[in-house]
Amino acid sequence: MKRMLFCLCLVSYLVSFQTPANGALPSPSARQLKWQKMETIAFIHFSINTYTDMEWGFGNESPALFNPDRLDCRQWVRTCKEAGIKGIILTAKHHDGFCLWPSKYTEHSVKNAPWKSGKGDLVREFSEACKEYGMEMGLYLSPWDCNHPDYGKPEYITYFRNQLRELLTNYGDLFEIWFDGANGGRGYYGTDSLHMRKIPADYYGWAENVRMVRELQPDCIVHGGDLADVRWVGNEEGYAGTTHWSMMSPPQKPSAEIPYKLQLNTGFADGTVWLPSETDVSVRPGWYYHASEDHQLKSLPKLLDIYYESVGRNSLLLLNIPPDKQGLIHPADSACLLAWKKQLDLELANDLLPGNCRFTSSQSEGFSRCMDGNEDSYWDLKTPKGFVEINFGKEICFNRILLGEYIPGGQRVKSFTVSYLSGGKWKELDRHTTIGYKRILRYPETKTSKIRIDFKDALENPLINRLSVFHAPVITEPPLVRRDRNGRVTLISPDPHSKIYYTLNGETPFPSEKNLYKTPFMADGRQTIKAIAEGGRGRISEVSEKIYPYSKKEWKVIGDTLATDIFFDERSDRTWRASNRQEPVVIDLGQEVTIEKIDYTPDQFRYAHGIILKYELSLSSDNRHWTAPIQGEFSNIRNNPVTKSIQMPPGSTGRYLRFKSVETVHGDAPGIAEMDVVYRTAGEP
């Protein structure tokens, strides 16, 4: 969502920071430290895009579309609070320029919407809800504005700052102001025609913008722009690097051979400025609510992974929760969040330390301070290397270890190992690099009577202020549902000892002999498959759901058997790459059909290539005469490369589909992991 055009962010905002004096390690400011301790905050994406079913608007949307009939900001905030979230950021103005408050400086706002007869102020309602529930409030203000006629001109900067001042002065204290990195591009800009506008790198004058923030909201974190307090983590998938430093370097320091996003994802051990990361991800594929994604919420295991790979890797988690068209967080999203909070509480509830444990360490003085629950006290190892050995006095079972550094003294640990006693011998369980504010390590259930942690290397003597060991209750993960191109369905449980139950009628399955999965089965035609797994002690997983159209056994890519094999294998872990950047592919569906939508899945690997940004497609009945091409763009696919849908106009019929990549994100040859066509056959209602 963040649409972070990274060329605008890393190089310039690092220049402004000063290197610590006398070789001292970088450390957080008071506002950075307070922000880091929040650990998990929320994004609320709600605006005109909610009603156009888009991710990025064009700027010509009518305010008349905005009319939530049950809007309740209190429900948003209450849901987040119950999920353990400490702060919420609302998209007050997105790229389309529509303002959720009655700004004095534009007519493109809620004051010209039917909602509350133009008398509403959503930002105020949000602010009041945050105050009522004791929730920290943040606001998102897009620098890019596809609606404003002066965008790209000096006059727009005055307009932007006027709006920034409105938000900073009229709604109470803010913990974070969020400036998006997507700047310039297509929009209507106050006209009836869609066109492009480009801006110079120094267009926004960030020094003055941030000066205003510091003056009016001195405790407010700035995200984005040239003088940010925090950095983007480098992806929108919800993970920080396994090595993750809170320090970054001036632009002349990083290697030009390392991709910028990777630099953001790892940071630098020799970084000279404290710039912690914010890991943003949505509970759904998109950042705005789309009814078509109601069945695509991230599973409980996935949300747990996201927490452990963000907060548990020294980052802060920014989790997006988009309200629906009524103005409410969808019940499925609420249930998902509450289940996530409940499971996290269970997993990190019962610390096995100190208990009746005996401790041996390289530095016994002050060791107990890392277990006293006081984040402002710490165990100083005195030297860059050291160890602690934990003797439980009996055999225990563990699967989580939590460590933390006292970051007001800087981030110090460069490497450490975890070992456990087995059969009278020490076995190395794990080795890692960084710790930072919080590091949570996950393991298979491991039985032992002793654990040893060796700090192998550090920038300076480690200052450890947290040490915990847990035996987290294991959840049963939902089964995977896979169908090959011939319609053969296989159900797979991550736990080989689990039993799987399924239905084909859309009903939720329950454990019974008639629902028990035994062998793969055929499912052709429009089909809804639901499946659950039953683990040990009768634990039931979440429901896996797949809605399948017709099988693809008759489909083929004309002239390319490899593409045929990859496009239609219903797997996203293989990607076909074109040899020619703009050579179209022609798909033969085997019969004349009415096409409702086309789904494109790009390369799903973390460092993806060939992601198609702009496309062109046509239909034909005979592979000779083609319809006029439909042109489009996959909004936000650059940073959120999930499956994207092309909704076809009513009456779109044909047997052949010609799909052409007009532009890819990196200008390379296009890649396709999967192509899906949802259609109706002749005579089908």
XYZ file of C-alpha atoms in Angstrom, residues 2-682:
681
model
C 2.701 2.302 0.968
C 3.583 2.558 -2.636
C 7.026 3.567 -1.532
C 8.895 4.901 -4.557
C 12.111 4.267 -2.763
C 14.310 6.540 -4.850
C 12.716 9.445 -2.969
C 13.310 8.222 0.537
C 16.613 6.620 1.517
C 19.236 8.823 -0.072
C 17.920 12.211 0.962
C 16.545 11.778 4.450
C 19.679 10.146 5.795
C 21.794 13.169 4.858
C 20.073 15.291 7.473
C 21.004 13.140 10.499
C 24.121 13.824 12.501
C 26.685 11.192 13.348
C 26.908 10.601 17.115
C 29.805 12.383 18.755
C 32.924 10.646 20.049
C 32.183 7.372 18.293
C 29.145 6.633 20.449
C 26.651 4.134 19.063
C 23.480 5.610 17.538
C 20.498 5.421 19.881
C 16.799 6.331 19.722
C 15.343 9.729 20.513
C 12.646 9.883 23.184
C 9.879 9.805 20.557
C 11.541 6.945 18.659
C 11.825 4.917 21.865
C 8.196 5.546 22.824
C 7.136 4.575 19.287
C 9.167 1.336 19.315
C 7.598 0.266 22.600
C 4.143 0.386 20.998
C 5.212 -2.739 19.030
C 1.960 -3.140 17.049
C -0.141 -0.372 15.499
C -2.925 -0.365 12.909
C -3.641 1.237 9.560
C -7.196 2.147 8.621
C -7.666 2.513 4.857
C -11.108 3.970 4.292
C -12.040 6.562 1.679
C -13.573 7.021 -1.762
C -11.626 3.940 -2.947
C -13.792 1.821 -0.667
C -16.751 2.696 -2.902
C -15.019 2.487 -6.292
C -13.528 -0.919 -5.397
C -10.058 0.368 -6.265
C -6.701 0.590 -4.533
C -5.535 3.788 -6.231
C -8.106 6.323 -7.383
C -7.661 8.681 -10.308
C -8.794 11.925 -8.673
C -12.016 12.323 -10.665
C -14.239 10.329 -8.290
C -17.414 12.095 -7.263
C -17.816 12.900 -3.540
C -21.423 11.721 -4.010
C -20.094 8.138 -3.839
C -19.043 8.538 -0.214
C -21.995 7.641 2.002
C -21.270 5.031 4.706
C -24.640 4.239 6.264
C -23.353 2.683 9.513
C -19.968 4.320 10.004
C -18.706 3.807 13.541
C -15.157 4.880 14.361
C -15.706 3.636 17.902
C -16.109 0.121 16.502
C -12.794 0.473 14.661
C -10.922 1.616 17.735
C -12.621 -0.851 20.072
C -11.736 -3.740 17.752
C -8.096 -2.656 17.591
C -7.862 -2.184 21.345
C -9.286 -5.654 21.962
C -6.646 -6.999 19.567
C -3.860 -5.486 21.668
C -3.021 -2.744 19.172
C -1.566 0.440 20.690
C -2.146 3.072 17.989
C -4.109 3.629 14.765
C -3.250 5.619 11.637
C -6.166 6.795 9.451
C -5.800 7.635 5.753
C -7.110 11.204 6.005
C -6.261 11.833 2.339
C -5.095 9.251 -0.185
C -3.590 9.815 -3.651
C -6.993 10.590 -5.179
C -7.126 13.786 -3.087
C -10.474 13.108 -1.365
C -10.335 14.456 2.197
C -12.069 12.760 5.107
C -12.299 16.104 6.898
C -14.025 19.309 5.665
C -10.818 21.027 4.595
C -11.137 24.757 3.997
C -8.854 24.469 0.986
C -10.697 22.051 -1.319
C -14.191 21.060 -2.359
C -13.049 17.475 -2.885
C -13.964 16.321 0.608
C -16.682 14.978 2.880
C -18.334 18.411 2.951
C -19.668 17.686 -0.538
C -20.633 14.074 0.169
C -24.161 12.889 1.053
C -22.786 11.410 4.269
C -24.357 13.412 7.109
C -25.625 15.893 4.493
C -22.130 17.261 4.056
C -21.800 18.147 7.752
C -19.604 15.200 8.715
C -15.966 15.187 9.771
C -14.632 11.636 9.818
C -11.230 12.639 11.156
C -12.917 14.283 14.143
C -15.055 11.213 14.826
C -11.923 9.085 14.610
C -10.082 11.427 16.973
C -12.901 11.342 19.524
C -13.072 7.544 19.369
C -9.313 7.289 19.980
C -9.591 9.593 22.997
C -12.527 7.623 24.398
C -10.610 4.324 24.275
C -7.204 5.718 25.207
C -5.785 4.848 21.788
C -2.862 6.713 20.239
C -3.919 8.441 16.994
C -1.970 8.894 13.762
C -2.895 10.351 10.383
C -1.861 9.612 6.800
C -1.657 12.532 4.375
C -0.706 11.700 0.802
C 1.712 14.234 -0.720
C 0.549 13.157 -4.192
C -2.893 14.507 -5.119
C -4.452 13.311 -8.390
C -7.317 15.786 -8.066
C -5.682 19.120 -7.359
C -5.132 21.310 -10.459
C -1.906 22.818 -9.072
C -0.181 19.538 -8.315
C 3.372 19.760 -9.651
C 3.411 23.560 -9.304
C 4.703 25.697 -6.385
C 1.118 26.643 -5.509
C 0.341 23.057 -4.541
C 2.983 23.059 -1.792
C 1.131 25.919 -0.107
C -2.083 23.893 -0.389
C -0.404 20.767 0.990
C 1.023 22.640 3.970
C -2.311 24.284 4.681
C -3.898 20.844 4.882
C -1.032 19.518 6.988
C -1.542 22.392 9.434
C -5.276 21.620 9.631
C -4.557 18.031 10.619
C -1.796 18.937 13.066
C -3.824 21.566 14.923
C -7.493 20.564 14.891
C -7.620 16.967 16.115
C -5.464 16.581 19.194
C -2.164 14.810 19.772
C -0.715 12.613 17.040
C 1.821 9.863 17.638
C 2.679 9.526 13.898
C 2.158 11.461 10.678
C 2.445 9.275 7.596
C 3.651 10.690 4.267
C 3.439 8.174 1.439
C 6.337 7.746 -0.936
C 4.267 7.422 -4.137
C 4.620 10.768 -5.874
C 3.572 11.955 -9.307
C 2.034 9.947 -12.103
C -1.372 9.627 -13.703
C -4.327 11.659 -12.495
C -7.078 14.037 -13.513
C -5.595 17.048 -11.715
C -8.779 19.081 -11.880
C -9.461 18.284 -15.534
C -11.581 15.757 -17.406
C -8.607 13.994 -18.994
C -6.257 11.463 -17.514
C -2.630 12.480 -17.899
C 0.801 12.236 -16.294
C 2.622 14.745 -14.124
C 6.185 14.393 -12.952
C 7.780 16.270 -10.083
C 11.406 17.110 -9.207
C 13.037 15.228 -6.354
C 13.052 18.278 -4.065
C 9.496 19.338 -4.885
C 7.927 19.045 -1.425
C 10.428 21.001 0.645
C 10.470 18.488 3.462
C 12.544 20.632 5.807
C 9.672 23.108 6.165
C 7.058 20.334 6.394
C 8.892 18.585 9.210
C 9.630 21.905 10.940
C 5.859 22.399 11.082
C 5.378 18.930 12.566
C 8.065 19.540 15.190
C 6.525 22.893 16.110
C 2.910 21.745 16.344
C 3.348 18.078 17.365
C 6.805 17.722 18.955
C 6.217 14.113 20.067
C 4.955 12.967 16.643
C 6.927 10.421 14.606
C 7.379 11.346 10.930
C 7.159 8.523 8.400
C 8.254 9.308 4.839
C 9.756 12.348 3.193
C 13.368 13.450 3.516
C 13.532 13.862 7.306
C 11.760 10.793 8.612
C 12.140 9.334 12.102
C 11.554 5.770 10.931
C 12.138 3.786 7.776
C 10.008 1.518 5.625
C 10.982 -2.146 6.012
C 11.305 -2.602 2.237
C 8.224 -4.755 1.509
C 4.514 -4.944 2.193
C 4.482 -8.652 2.993
C 4.987 -8.333 6.746
C 8.560 -9.404 7.430
C 11.784 -7.813 8.579
C 15.122 -9.412 7.785
C 16.520 -12.163 9.997
C 19.399 -9.747 10.423
C 17.794 -6.458 11.347
C 19.657 -3.398 12.535
C 17.935 -0.196 13.634
C 20.835 1.777 12.163
C 21.196 3.084 8.639
C 24.037 4.842 6.850
C 24.442 8.043 4.873
C 23.959 7.601 1.114
C 27.660 7.342 0.364
C 28.067 4.438 2.793
C 25.872 1.543 1.506
C 27.113 -0.604 -1.335
C 25.616 0.350 -4.674
C 25.454 -3.384 -5.427
C 22.913 -4.043 -2.668
C 19.265 -3.373 -3.663
C 17.817 -0.490 -1.663
C 14.904 -2.556 -0.429
C 17.311 -5.150 0.944
C 19.266 -2.389 2.706
C 16.041 -1.232 4.321
C 15.197 -4.804 5.295
C 18.463 -5.432 7.123
C 19.960 -2.063 8.110
C 23.686 -1.726 8.853
C 25.842 -2.792 11.775
C 28.055 0.236 11.111
C 25.141 2.575 10.478
C 25.581 6.075 11.843
C 21.932 7.107 12.337
C 19.150 5.490 14.371
C 16.339 4.774 11.927
C 14.168 1.849 13.115
C 11.841 0.082 10.713
C 8.076 -0.066 10.350
C 6.694 -3.268 8.822
C 3.393 -2.620 7.064
C 1.064 -5.355 5.819
C -2.682 -5.799 5.340
C -4.917 -8.503 6.790
C -6.326 -8.817 3.247
C -4.628 -8.913 -0.170
C -5.571 -5.258 -0.721
C -5.331 -2.197 1.489
C -8.924 -1.090 0.928
C -11.950 -3.275 1.542
C -13.106 -5.400 -1.402
C -15.983 -7.834 -0.932
C -14.262 -10.217 -3.344
C -11.516 -10.670 -0.731
C -13.776 -11.668 2.159
C -12.483 -15.228 1.861
C -8.849 -14.167 1.489
C -8.009 -12.932 4.971
C -4.647 -13.995 6.238
C -4.886 -17.158 8.283
C -4.119 -17.260 11.974
C -0.782 -19.051 11.374
C 0.136 -16.415 8.787
C -0.686 -13.548 11.157
C 1.410 -15.234 13.832
C 4.285 -15.528 11.347
C 3.934 -11.811 10.583
C 4.150 -10.888 14.272
C 7.198 -13.051 14.877
C 8.888 -11.812 11.695
C 8.284 -8.131 12.465
C 7.987 -7.358 16.184
C 9.969 -10.515 16.874
C 12.773 -9.263 14.634
C 13.271 -5.774 16.065
C 10.694 -3.956 13.914
C 7.315 -2.327 14.605
C 4.246 -3.912 13.002
C 1.751 -1.702 11.143
C -1.255 -3.928 10.416
C -3.902 -2.669 8.002
C -7.587 -3.316 8.804
C -9.915 -1.824 6.154
C -13.553 -0.986 7.050
C -16.241 -2.050 4.570
C -18.718 0.097 2.627
C -20.989 0.383 5.656
C -18.137 1.988 7.563
C -17.513 -0.997 9.832
C -14.675 -3.449 10.243
C -16.003 -6.654 8.715
C -16.938 -9.393 11.234
C -14.473 -11.792 9.615
C -11.636 -9.307 10.091
C -12.624 -8.693 13.712
C -12.756 -12.404 14.469
C -9.391 -12.873 12.788
C -7.767 -10.144 14.891
C -9.213 -11.370 18.170
C -8.115 -14.960 17.469
C -4.625 -13.627 16.710
C -4.483 -11.682 19.985
C -5.761 -14.665 21.974
C -3.187 -17.018 20.465
C -0.304 -14.587 20.965
C -1.288 -14.150 24.588
C -1.306 -17.922 25.018
C 2.039 -18.399 23.317
C 3.857 -15.771 25.370
C 1.982 -16.142 28.645
C 3.921 -18.579 30.814
C 7.566 -17.668 31.165
C 9.617 -20.630 32.380
C 12.124 -18.181 33.914
C 13.245 -17.594 36.551
C 11.158 -20.176 38.420
C 13.417 -22.607 40.238
C 16.152 -22.253 37.643
C 19.851 -21.946 38.420
C 21.931 -19.630 36.261
C 25.591 -19.656 35.348
C 26.904 -16.718 33.365
C 30.103 -15.039 32.250
C 29.093 -11.967 34.248
C 26.967 -12.677 37.304
C 26.786 -9.077 38.475
C 23.367 -7.637 37.630
C 22.259 -10.732 35.713
C 18.813 -10.830 37.354
C 17.990 -7.440 35.828
C 17.253 -9.039 32.474
C 14.359 -10.922 34.082
C 12.926 -8.316 36.468
C 10.284 -7.001 34.007
C 11.787 -3.504 34.079
C 12.743 -2.392 30.576
C 14.956 0.352 32.021
C 17.252 -2.072 33.832
C 19.668 -4.415 32.108
C 22.413 -6.974 32.446
C 25.761 -5.571 31.294
C 28.044 -8.361 30.054
C 31.072 -6.016 30.439
C 32.768 -7.531 27.353
C 31.608 -8.120 23.733
C 31.461 -11.882 24.377
C 29.720 -13.826 27.106
C 27.204 -16.526 27.927
C 24.365 -17.580 30.172
C 23.526 -21.177 31.026
C 20.048 -21.986 32.365
C 19.594 -25.120 34.473
C 15.912 -25.952 34.926
C 16.639 -28.737 37.420
C 14.402 -31.102 35.479
C 13.447 -31.862 31.901
C 11.235 -29.193 30.389
C 9.787 -28.625 26.909
C 10.269 -25.238 25.204
C 9.686 -23.743 21.750
C 10.165 -19.972 22.189
C 13.019 -17.776 23.454
C 12.646 -14.008 23.835
C 15.628 -11.655 24.097
C 15.866 -7.882 24.229
C 18.569 -5.237 24.317
C 18.496 -1.971 26.239
C 18.335 0.169 23.101
C 18.836 3.570 24.796
C 22.413 2.262 24.914
C 22.289 1.383 21.209
C 21.901 -1.920 19.390
C 24.983 -4.002 20.056
C 24.739 -7.780 19.551
C 26.153 -8.974 16.219
C 25.891 -12.748 16.676
C 24.789 -15.363 19.201
C 23.961 -19.058 19.415
C 21.398 -21.148 21.301
C 22.281 -24.659 22.502
C 20.522 -27.267 24.620
C 21.615 -30.299 26.572
C 20.636 -33.631 24.987
C 21.943 -37.016 26.112
C 24.526 -35.322 28.280
C 25.969 -33.319 25.354
C 25.426 -29.763 24.172
C 23.722 -29.484 20.783
C 23.574 -26.226 18.889
C 19.923 -25.465 18.180
C 20.291 -22.160 16.390
C 22.621 -19.319 15.507
C 21.569 -15.754 14.815
C 22.891 -12.263 14.238
C 20.929 -9.325 15.675
C 18.644 -8.882 18.695
C 17.651 -5.226 19.082
C 14.579 -4.064 20.988
C 12.958 -7.497 20.856
C 13.901 -10.829 19.305
C 11.601 -13.855 19.540
C 12.966 -17.184 18.336
C 10.644 -20.068 17.433
C 11.597 -23.729 17.524
C 10.008 -27.164 17.301
C 9.072 -28.457 20.728
C 12.423 -29.308 22.318
C 12.967 -31.271 25.543
C 15.962 -30.486 27.716
C 17.095 -29.664 31.232
C 19.564 -26.943 30.220
C 19.744 -24.114 27.669
C 22.841 -22.091 26.871
C 23.016 -18.760 25.034
C 26.444 -17.651 23.812
C 26.954 -14.039 22.744
C 29.668 -14.438 20.141
C 30.253 -10.881 18.943
C 28.995 -7.372 19.597
C 29.741 -3.780 18.657
C 30.197 -3.099 22.370
C 29.421 -5.096 25.498
C 25.787 -6.289 25.238
C 23.137 -4.725 27.485
C 20.408 -7.380 27.829
C 17.159 -6.258 29.445
C 14.910 -9.215 28.570
C 15.308 -12.965 28.683
C 12.355 -15.371 28.642
C 11.732 -18.993 27.669
C 8.261 -20.274 26.748
C 6.462 -23.479 25.908
C 3.802 -22.113 23.560
C 0.674 -24.158 22.839
C 0.829 -25.452 19.274
C -2.070 -24.639 16.961
C -3.296 -26.920 14.215
C -2.716 -25.284 10.839
C -5.425 -25.449 8.175
C -4.872 -27.826 5.257
C -3.676 -26.694 1.853
C -6.142 -27.157 -1.017
C -4.513 -27.725 -4.389
C -6.072 -28.567 -7.743
C -4.165 -29.430 -10.893
C -5.239 -28.247 -14.336
C -7.245 -31.429 -14.905
C -9.423 -30.804 -11.837
C -7.748 -33.289 -9.484
C -7.841 -31.944 -5.899
C -5.291 -32.799 -3.222
C -5.623 -31.778 0.440
C -2.395 -31.466 2.428
C -1.935 -30.856 6.145
C 1.328 -29.264 7.358
C 1.091 -31.746 10.236
C 1.337 -35.274 8.800
C -0.431 -36.676 11.882
C -3.565 -34.559 11.409
C -6.798 -35.809 9.866
C -8.473 -33.723 7.153
C -12.213 -33.273 6.635
C -13.818 -31.473 3.692
C -17.055 -30.545 1.932
C -17.924 -29.634 -1.657
C -21.215 -27.820 -1.004
C -19.818 -24.698 0.642
C -20.763 -25.818 4.158
C -18.204 -25.832 6.942
C -16.985 -29.418 7.444
C -17.016 -31.173 10.783
C -15.128 -34.309 11.839
C -17.072 -37.320 10.585
C -16.405 -40.388 8.500
C -18.338 -39.013 5.516
C -16.212 -35.836 5.465
C -12.876 -37.592 6.001
C -10.317 -36.976 3.252
C -8.571 -40.155 2.130
C -7.391 -39.763 -1.450
C -7.335 -37.024 -4.135
C -10.650 -36.426 -5.911
C -11.967 -34.702 -9.042
C -13.725 -31.321 -8.848
C -14.549 -29.717 -12.188
C -16.984 -26.880 -12.840
C -17.780 -24.152 -10.329
C -16.894 -25.631 -6.968
C -16.442 -24.419 -3.375
C -14.172 -26.644 -1.320
C -13.831 -26.188 2.439
C -11.455 -28.226 4.577
C -10.274 -28.441 8.186
C -7.530 -30.367 9.949
C -7.909 -32.118 13.282
C -4.688 -32.318 15.267
C -3.703 -33.880 18.540
C -6.002 -33.546 21.555
C -8.872 -32.791 19.172
C -7.525 -29.376 18.129
C -9.396 -28.115 15.042
C -7.771 -25.795 12.519
C -9.243 -22.790 10.791
C -11.219 -23.507 7.616
C -9.384 -23.566 4.299
C -11.595 -22.424 1.449
C -11.060 -22.513 -2.296
C -13.582 -21.360 -4.870
C -12.750 -22.970 -8.191
C -14.083 -22.196 -11.654
C -13.874 -24.785 -14.421
C -10.729 -26.846 -14.707
C -8.077 -25.877 -17.229
C -7.556 -29.208 -18.927
C -8.528 -27.835 -22.356
C -6.615 -24.576 -22.011
C -3.311 -23.944 -23.737
C -0.938 -21.141 -24.624
C -0.599 -21.283 -28.383
C 2.944 -22.103 -29.429
C 4.385 -22.445 -25.917
C 4.061 -25.724 -24.041
C 6.133 -24.467 -21.087
C 3.811 -21.505 -20.605
C 0.830 -23.866 -20.817
C 2.348 -25.997 -18.099
C 3.098 -23.089 -15.738
C 0.132 -20.740 -16.382
C -2.497 -23.308 -15.513
C -0.902 -25.559 -12.891
C -2.735 -23.693 -10.085
C 0.561 -23.167 -8.294
C 2.145 -19.811 -7.570
C 5.636 -21.129 -6.842
C 6.632 -21.384 -10.514
C 6.935 -18.443 -12.893
C 7.127 -18.301 -16.686
C 9.362 -15.566 -18.106
C 8.935 -14.237 -21.634
C 11.910 -14.089 -23.962
C 10.569 -10.902 -25.535
C 9.522 -7.950 -23.369
C 6.317 -7.144 -25.213
C 5.446 -10.296 -27.151
C 1.802 -11.118 -26.325
C 0.644 -14.551 -25.239
C -2.468 -16.080 -26.804
C -4.565 -18.416 -24.648
C -6.966 -20.915 -26.223
C -9.798 -21.778 -23.789
C -10.994 -24.613 -26.004
C -14.527 -23.248 -26.502
C -16.488 -20.033 -26.923
C -17.326 -18.627 -23.463
C -18.531 -15.464 -21.745
C -15.615 -14.132 -19.706
C -16.368 -12.467 -16.367
C -12.870 -11.751 -15.093
C -9.217 -12.570 -15.626
C -6.758 -13.059 -12.768
C -3.043 -12.443 -13.136
C -0.604 -13.736 -10.513
C 2.941 -12.337 -10.772
C 6.150 -13.931 -9.543
C 5.548 -14.727 -5.854
C 9.136 -14.930 -4.697
C 10.377 -12.242 -2.337
C 12.714 -10.722 -4.911
C 10.307 -10.987 -7.822
C 11.030 -10.144 -11.448
C 8.862 -9.441 -14.456
C 5.913 -8.022 -12.512
C 3.496 -6.644 -15.095
C 2.381 -3.099 -14.309
C 0.432 -2.165 -17.458
C -1.313 -4.559 -19.793
C -3.393 -4.822 -22.941
C -5.834 -7.616 -23.781
C -8.188 -8.585 -26.598
C -10.649 -11.414 -27.318
C -11.292 -13.412 -30.456
C -13.520 -16.250 -31.624
C -11.211 -17.457 -34.382
C -7.690 -16.250 -33.473
C -7.805 -13.885 -36.465
C -10.300 -11.141 -35.732
C -9.747 -9.412 -32.404
C -11.775 -7.011 -30.301
C -10.475 -3.528 -29.620
C -7.784 -3.858 -26.923
C -8.607 -3.166 -23.298
C -5.772 -1.326 -21.578
C -5.211 -1.137 -17.853
C -2.830 -0.952 -14.923
C -2.460 -3.206 -11.893
C -2.556 -0.600 -9.126
C 0.025 -0.939 -6.348
C 1.373 -4.208 -7.714
C 4.890 -2.810 -7.353
C 4.885 -3.199 -3.562
C 1.972 -5.609 -3.170
C 2.517 -8.274 -5.859
C -0.548 -10.403 -5.143
C -3.092 -11.796 -7.608
C -4.787 -8.949 -9.485
C -8.158 -9.161 -11.229
C -9.369 -7.631 -14.488
C -13.147 -7.317 -14.441
C -14.439 -7.741 -17.996
C -17.305 -5.695 -19.460
C -20.674 -7.523 -19.698
C -20.990 -9.656 -22.813
C -17.250 -10.246 -23.252
C -17.226 -13.433 -25.309
C -14.523 -15.356 -27.094
C -12.453 -18.496 -27.256
C -9.054 -16.834 -27.520
C -7.504 -14.322 -25.146
C -4.502 -12.220 -26.158
C -2.639 -10.778 -23.168
C 0.251 -8.358 -23.629
C 2.591 -6.745 -21.144
C 2.958 -3.057 -21.947
C 5.200 -2.211 -18.990
C 6.806 -4.127 -16.132
C 7.814 -2.725 -12.770
C 11.544 -2.981 -13.453
C 11.428 -2.775 -17.237
C 12.411 -6.414 -17.606
C 10.764 -9.269 -19.482
C 7.282 -10.047 -18.120
C 6.657 -12.971 -15.801
C 3.461 -14.895 -15.108
C 3.043 -17.388 -12.271
C -0.630 -18.083 -12.932
C -3.469 -17.028 -15.254
C -7.085 -17.690 -14.322
C -10.159 -17.022 -16.441
C -13.579 -17.079 -14.811
C -16.299 -17.627 -17.404
C -19.746 -18.980 -18.169
C -20.369 -21.496 -20.912
C -23.187 -21.310 -23.431
